[in-house]
Coordinates of C-alpha atoms and ligand atoms in Angstrom, one line a residue:
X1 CA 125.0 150.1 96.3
X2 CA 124.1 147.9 92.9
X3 CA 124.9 145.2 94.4
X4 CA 122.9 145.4 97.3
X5 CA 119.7 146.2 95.5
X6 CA 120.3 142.7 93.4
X7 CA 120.8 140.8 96.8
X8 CA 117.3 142.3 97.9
X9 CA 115.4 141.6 94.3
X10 CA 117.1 138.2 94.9
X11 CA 115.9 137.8 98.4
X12 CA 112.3 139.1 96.9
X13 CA 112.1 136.3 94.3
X14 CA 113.0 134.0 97.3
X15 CA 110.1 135.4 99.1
X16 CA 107.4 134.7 96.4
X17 CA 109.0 131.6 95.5
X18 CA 107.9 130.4 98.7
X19 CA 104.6 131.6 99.3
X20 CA 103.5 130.6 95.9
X21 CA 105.1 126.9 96.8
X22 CA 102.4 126.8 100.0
X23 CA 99.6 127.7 98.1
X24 CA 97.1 124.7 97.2
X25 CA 94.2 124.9 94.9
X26 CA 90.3 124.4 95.3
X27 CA 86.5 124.6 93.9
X28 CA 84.2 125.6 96.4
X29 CA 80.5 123.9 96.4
X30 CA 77.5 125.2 97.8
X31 CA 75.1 123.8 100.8
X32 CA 71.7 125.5 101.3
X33 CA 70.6 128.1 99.2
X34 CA 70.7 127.4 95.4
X35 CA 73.4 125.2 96.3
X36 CA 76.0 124.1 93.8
X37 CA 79.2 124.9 91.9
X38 CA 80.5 129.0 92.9
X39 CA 80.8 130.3 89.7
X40 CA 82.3 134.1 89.1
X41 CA 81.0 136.8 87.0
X42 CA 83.9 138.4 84.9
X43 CA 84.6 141.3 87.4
X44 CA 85.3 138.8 90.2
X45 CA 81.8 138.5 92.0
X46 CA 81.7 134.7 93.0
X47 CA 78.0 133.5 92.3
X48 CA 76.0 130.5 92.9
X49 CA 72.7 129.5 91.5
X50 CA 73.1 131.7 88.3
X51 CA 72.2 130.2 85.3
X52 CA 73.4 132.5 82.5
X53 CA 75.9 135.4 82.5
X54 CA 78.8 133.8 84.0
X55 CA 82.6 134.3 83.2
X56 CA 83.3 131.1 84.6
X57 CA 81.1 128.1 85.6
X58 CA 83.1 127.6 88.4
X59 CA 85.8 129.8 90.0
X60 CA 89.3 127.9 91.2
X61 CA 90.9 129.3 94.5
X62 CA 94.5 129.2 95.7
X63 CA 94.6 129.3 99.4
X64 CA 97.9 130.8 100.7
X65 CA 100.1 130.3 104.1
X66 CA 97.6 133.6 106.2
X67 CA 94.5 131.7 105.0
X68 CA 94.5 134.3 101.9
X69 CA 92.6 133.2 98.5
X70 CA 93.3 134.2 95.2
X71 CA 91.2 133.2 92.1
X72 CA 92.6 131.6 88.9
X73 CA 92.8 134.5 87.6
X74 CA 95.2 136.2 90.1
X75 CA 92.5 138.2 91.4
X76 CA 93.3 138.6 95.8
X77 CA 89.4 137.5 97.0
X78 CA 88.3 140.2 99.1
X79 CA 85.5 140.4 101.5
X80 CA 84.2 144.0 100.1
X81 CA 83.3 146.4 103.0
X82 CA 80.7 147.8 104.4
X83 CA 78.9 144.4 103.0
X84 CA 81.1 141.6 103.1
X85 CA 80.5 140.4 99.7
X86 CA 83.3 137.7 99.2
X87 CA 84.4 138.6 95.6
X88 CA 87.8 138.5 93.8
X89 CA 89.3 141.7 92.1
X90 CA 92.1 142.8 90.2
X91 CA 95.2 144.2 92.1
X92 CA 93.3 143.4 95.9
X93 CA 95.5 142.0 98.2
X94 CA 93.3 138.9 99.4
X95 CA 91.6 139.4 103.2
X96 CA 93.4 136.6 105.6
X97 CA 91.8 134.3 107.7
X98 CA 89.9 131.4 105.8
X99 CA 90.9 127.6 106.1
X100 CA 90.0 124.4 104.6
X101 CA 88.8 122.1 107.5
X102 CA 89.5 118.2 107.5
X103 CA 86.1 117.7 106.1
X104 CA 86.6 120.3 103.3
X105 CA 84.3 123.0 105.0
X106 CA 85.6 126.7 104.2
X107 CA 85.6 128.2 107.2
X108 CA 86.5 132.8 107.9
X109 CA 88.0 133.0 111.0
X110 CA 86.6 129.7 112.0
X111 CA 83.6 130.0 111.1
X112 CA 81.9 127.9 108.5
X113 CA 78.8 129.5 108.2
X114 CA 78.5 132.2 105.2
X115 CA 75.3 133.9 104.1
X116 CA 74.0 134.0 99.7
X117 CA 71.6 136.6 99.3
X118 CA 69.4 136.7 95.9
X119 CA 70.6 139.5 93.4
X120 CA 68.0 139.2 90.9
X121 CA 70.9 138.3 88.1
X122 CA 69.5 135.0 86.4
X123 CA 68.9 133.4 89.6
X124 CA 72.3 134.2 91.1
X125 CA 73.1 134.7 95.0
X126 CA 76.4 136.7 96.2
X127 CA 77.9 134.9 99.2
X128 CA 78.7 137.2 102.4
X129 CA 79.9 136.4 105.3
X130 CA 77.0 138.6 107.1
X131 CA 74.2 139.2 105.8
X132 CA 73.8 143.6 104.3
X133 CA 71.4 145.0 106.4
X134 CA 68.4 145.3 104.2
X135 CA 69.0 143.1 101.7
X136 CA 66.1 140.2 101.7
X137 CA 65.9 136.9 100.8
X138 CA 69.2 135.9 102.9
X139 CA 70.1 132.1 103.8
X140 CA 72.7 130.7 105.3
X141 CA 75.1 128.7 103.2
X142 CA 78.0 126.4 104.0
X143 CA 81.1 126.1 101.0
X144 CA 83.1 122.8 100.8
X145 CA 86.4 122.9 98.9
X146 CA 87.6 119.7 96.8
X147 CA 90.9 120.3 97.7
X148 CA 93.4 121.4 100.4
X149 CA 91.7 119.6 104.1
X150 CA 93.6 120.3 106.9
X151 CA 93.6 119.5 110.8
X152 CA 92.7 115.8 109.6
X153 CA 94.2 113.3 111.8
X154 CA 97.5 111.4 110.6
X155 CA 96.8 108.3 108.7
X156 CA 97.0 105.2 110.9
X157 CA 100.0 103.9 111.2
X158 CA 101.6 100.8 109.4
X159 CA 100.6 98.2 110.6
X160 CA 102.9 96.5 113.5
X161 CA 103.7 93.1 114.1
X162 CA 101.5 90.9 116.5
X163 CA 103.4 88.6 118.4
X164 CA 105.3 85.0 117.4
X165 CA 103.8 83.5 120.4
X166 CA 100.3 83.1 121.9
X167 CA 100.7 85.4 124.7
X168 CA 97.5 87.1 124.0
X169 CA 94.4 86.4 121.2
X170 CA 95.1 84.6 118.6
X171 CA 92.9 81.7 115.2
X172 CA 93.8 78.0 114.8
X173 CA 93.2 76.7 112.1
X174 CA 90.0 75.0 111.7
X175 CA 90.8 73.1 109.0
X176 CA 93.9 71.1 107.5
X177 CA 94.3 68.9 104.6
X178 CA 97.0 68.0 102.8
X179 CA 97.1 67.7 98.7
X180 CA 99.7 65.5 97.0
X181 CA 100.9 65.8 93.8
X182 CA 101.2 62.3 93.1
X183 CA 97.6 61.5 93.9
X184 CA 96.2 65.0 92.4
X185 CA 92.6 63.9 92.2
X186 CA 92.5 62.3 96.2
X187 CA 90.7 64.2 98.7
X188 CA 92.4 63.4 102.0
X189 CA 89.8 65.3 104.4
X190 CA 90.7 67.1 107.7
X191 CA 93.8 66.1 109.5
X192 CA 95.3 67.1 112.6
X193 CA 98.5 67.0 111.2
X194 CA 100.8 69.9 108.9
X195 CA 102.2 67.6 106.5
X196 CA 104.8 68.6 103.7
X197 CA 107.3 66.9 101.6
X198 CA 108.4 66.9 98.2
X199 CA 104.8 66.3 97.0
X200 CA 102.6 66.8 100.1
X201 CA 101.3 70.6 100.6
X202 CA 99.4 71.3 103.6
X203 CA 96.3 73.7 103.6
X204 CA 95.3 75.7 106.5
X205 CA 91.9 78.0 106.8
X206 CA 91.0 79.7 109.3
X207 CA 88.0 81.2 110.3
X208 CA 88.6 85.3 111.0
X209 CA 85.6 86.6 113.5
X210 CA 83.7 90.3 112.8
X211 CA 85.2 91.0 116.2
X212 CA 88.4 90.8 114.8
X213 CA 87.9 93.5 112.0
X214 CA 90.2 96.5 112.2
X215 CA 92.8 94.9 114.0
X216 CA 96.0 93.3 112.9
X217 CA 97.2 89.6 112.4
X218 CA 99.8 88.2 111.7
X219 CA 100.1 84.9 110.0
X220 CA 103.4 82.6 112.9
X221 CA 105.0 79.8 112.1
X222 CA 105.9 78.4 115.7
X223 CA 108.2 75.5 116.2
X224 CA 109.4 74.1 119.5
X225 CA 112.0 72.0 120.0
X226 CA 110.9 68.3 121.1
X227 CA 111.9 68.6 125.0
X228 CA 109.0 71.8 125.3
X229 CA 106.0 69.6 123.8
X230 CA 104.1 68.1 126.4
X231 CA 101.3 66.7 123.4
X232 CA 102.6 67.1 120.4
X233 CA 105.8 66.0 118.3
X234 CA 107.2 66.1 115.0
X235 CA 109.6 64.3 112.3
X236 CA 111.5 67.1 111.0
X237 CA 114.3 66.4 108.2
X238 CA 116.0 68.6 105.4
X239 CA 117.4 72.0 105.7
X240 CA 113.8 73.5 106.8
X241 CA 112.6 75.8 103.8
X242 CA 108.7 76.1 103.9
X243 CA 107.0 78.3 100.8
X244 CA 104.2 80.3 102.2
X245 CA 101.0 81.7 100.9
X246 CA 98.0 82.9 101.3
X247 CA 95.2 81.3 99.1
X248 CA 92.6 83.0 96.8
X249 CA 90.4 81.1 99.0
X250 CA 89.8 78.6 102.1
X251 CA 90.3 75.3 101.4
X252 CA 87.6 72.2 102.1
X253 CA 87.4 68.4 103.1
X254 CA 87.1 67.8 99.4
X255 CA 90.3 69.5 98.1
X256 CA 92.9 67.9 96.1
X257 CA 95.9 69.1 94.4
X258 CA 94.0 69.2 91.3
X259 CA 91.0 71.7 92.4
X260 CA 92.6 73.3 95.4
X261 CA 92.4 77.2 95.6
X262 CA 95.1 79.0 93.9
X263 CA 97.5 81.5 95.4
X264 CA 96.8 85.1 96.3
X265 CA 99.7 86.2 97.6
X266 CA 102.9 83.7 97.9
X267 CA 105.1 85.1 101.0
X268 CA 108.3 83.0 99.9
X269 CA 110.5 80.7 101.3
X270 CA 111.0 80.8 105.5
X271 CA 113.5 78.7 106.7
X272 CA 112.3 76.7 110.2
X273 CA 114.3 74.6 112.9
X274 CA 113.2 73.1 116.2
X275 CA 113.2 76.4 118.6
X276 CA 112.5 78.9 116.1
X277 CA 109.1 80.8 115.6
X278 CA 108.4 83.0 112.6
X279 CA 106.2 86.0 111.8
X280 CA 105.7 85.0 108.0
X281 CA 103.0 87.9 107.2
X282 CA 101.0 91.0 108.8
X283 CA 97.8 92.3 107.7
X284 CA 94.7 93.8 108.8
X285 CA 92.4 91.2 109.8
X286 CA 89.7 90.1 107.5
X287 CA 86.8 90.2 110.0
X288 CA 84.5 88.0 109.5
X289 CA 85.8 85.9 106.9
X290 CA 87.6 82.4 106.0
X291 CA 90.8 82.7 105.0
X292 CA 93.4 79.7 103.2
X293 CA 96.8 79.4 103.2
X294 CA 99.1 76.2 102.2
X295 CA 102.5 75.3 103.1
X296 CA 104.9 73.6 100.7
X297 CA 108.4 72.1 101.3
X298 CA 111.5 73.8 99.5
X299 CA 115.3 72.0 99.6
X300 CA 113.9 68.6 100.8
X301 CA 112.6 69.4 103.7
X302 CA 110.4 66.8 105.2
X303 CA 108.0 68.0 107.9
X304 CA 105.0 66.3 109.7
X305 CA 103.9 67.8 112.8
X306 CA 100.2 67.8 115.2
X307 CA 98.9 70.9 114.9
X308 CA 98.4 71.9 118.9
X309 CA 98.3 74.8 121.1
X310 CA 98.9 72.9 124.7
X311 CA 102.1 74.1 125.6
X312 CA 104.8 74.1 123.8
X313 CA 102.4 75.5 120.9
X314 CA 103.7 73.8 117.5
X315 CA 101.8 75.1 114.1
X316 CA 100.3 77.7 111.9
X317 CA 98.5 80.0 114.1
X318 CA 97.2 83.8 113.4
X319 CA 98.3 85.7 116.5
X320 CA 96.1 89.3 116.5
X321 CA 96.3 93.0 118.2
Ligands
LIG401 C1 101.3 63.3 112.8 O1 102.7 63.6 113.0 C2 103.3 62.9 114.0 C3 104.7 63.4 114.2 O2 105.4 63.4 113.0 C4 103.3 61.4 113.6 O3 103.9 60.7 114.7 C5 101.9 61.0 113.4 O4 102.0 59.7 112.8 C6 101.3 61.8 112.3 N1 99.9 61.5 112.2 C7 99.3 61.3 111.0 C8 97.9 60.9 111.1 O5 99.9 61.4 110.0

């Protein structure tokens, strides 16, 4: 007999363990009406609009798993018949049915809209869900909680990888210059050519439309082997590591390795070989923006290609989705 009434003080502790686990806490905030912070007078009575006589400037409530609030005090938030004041008193169970919505409107059985009536307290209104019959000076009143939004959609997803080929819309670059660190201060201007070696960086921009905004790119490294270029070719030697990065910002016809932009992100080292094409990074697009990025030999490698999109396409492209 003892030791089944343990198991079932046991199983009780469970019980509240839980529901005080889905609880989550708000502050409610008046629209129309007075408007403003709900406040509480001592016994429980949540206010808005009162200037003096408060227990609390503003009340904190705890909203369970049957849309039940309790007060920071403990105190289950009723909604008092026969008038439906929405108040919070010691030892009440609190009255199910309210919900936070996405947009942090507190809603009683679905509906958002409450009613504060005037008491004559300091400027104070008491907040009913209807209005008492008789009382005067009624307006309807909407509450938004800080805290606890449900129902909002799920966060968009990470972002996924566009594709390593241009099979749909896709930037070029519309600039390229190389920078050599043996001739810092010369300014090679625009080239049609990605050039690096062990002292020749290439930078790329390229020019992100507004249309693009909210959509994904991803920075591809594509690289054909020789037989698949129709107008293009390449000298390719070395075992094929190219650093990556983007830039702090786009590059111009004046750049030289001595005032070229520096790097905002550096996406490491990607090993390329004739056939291969790379996804190097993804991000969401920076509409209407120009964007740099340089490309810098690793292990020797010794790479000059033309930049071109007839088929087989060779180069630094942004593919998008
Ligand atoms: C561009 O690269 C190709 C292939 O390596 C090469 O034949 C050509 O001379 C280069 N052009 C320039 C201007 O560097």
């Amino acid at each position: 007999m003892k030791s089944i009434f343990v198991s079932a003080a046991l199983i009780a502790a469970a019980d509240a363990l839980i529901a005080r686990d889905s609880t989550c806490c708000f502050h409610l905030t008046a629209s129309g009406g007075p408007g403003g912070v709900v406040g509480q007078l001592s016994d429980g009575q949540n206010r808005i609009g009162q200037t003096s006589g408060l227990a609390n400037g503003q009340g904190t409530y705890c909203i369970d798993s049957k849309g039940g609030l309790t007060d920071g005090n403990g105190r289950g938030c009723i909604l008092t018949p026969p008038t439906t004041q929405f108040q919070c008193d010691v030892g009440a169970s609190p009255t199910d049915g309210f919900s936070v919505s996405c947009d942090g409107a507190l809603s009683y059985k679905g509906n958002t809209d409450f009613k504060a009536c005037p008491t004559g307290d300091n400027g104070g209104y008491n907040i009913y869900t209807v209005a008492p019959a008789g009382q005067g000076g009624c307006v309807s009143i909407t509450l938004g909680a800080d805290n606890c939004k449900s129902g909002c959609p799920a966060p968009a997803p990470a972002p996924k990888t566009c594709p390593a080929a241009l099979s749909g819309a896709y930037e070029y670059p519309h600039l390229i210059v190389p920078v050599d660190s043996k001739q810092p201060d010369k300014a090679f201007g625009t080239q049609y050519n990605g050039t690096v070696s062990n002292t020749v960086s290439s930078l790329f921009n390229f020019d992100i439309p507004s249309s693009d905004s909210g959509k994904t790119c991803s920075l591809v490294f594509l690289f054909p082997e020789q037989k698949n270029l129709e107008t293009s070719s390449f000298d390719f030697s070395g075992a094929g590591g190219i650093d990556f990065a983007m830039l702090k910002g786009p590059a111009s016809s004046g750049t030289t390795y001595n005032n070229k932009p520096g790097v905002a992100t550096d996406y490491g080292v990607t090993k390329v070989a004739p056939g291969t094409s790379s996804v190097i990074a993804t991000f969401p697009c920076p509409g209407n923006s120009a964007i740099g990025f340089s490309l810098s030999a690793s292990d020797n490698t010794q790479f000059s290609y033309f930049q071109d999109y007839n088929p087989s396409p060779i180069g630094l492209y942004i593919t998008v989705c």
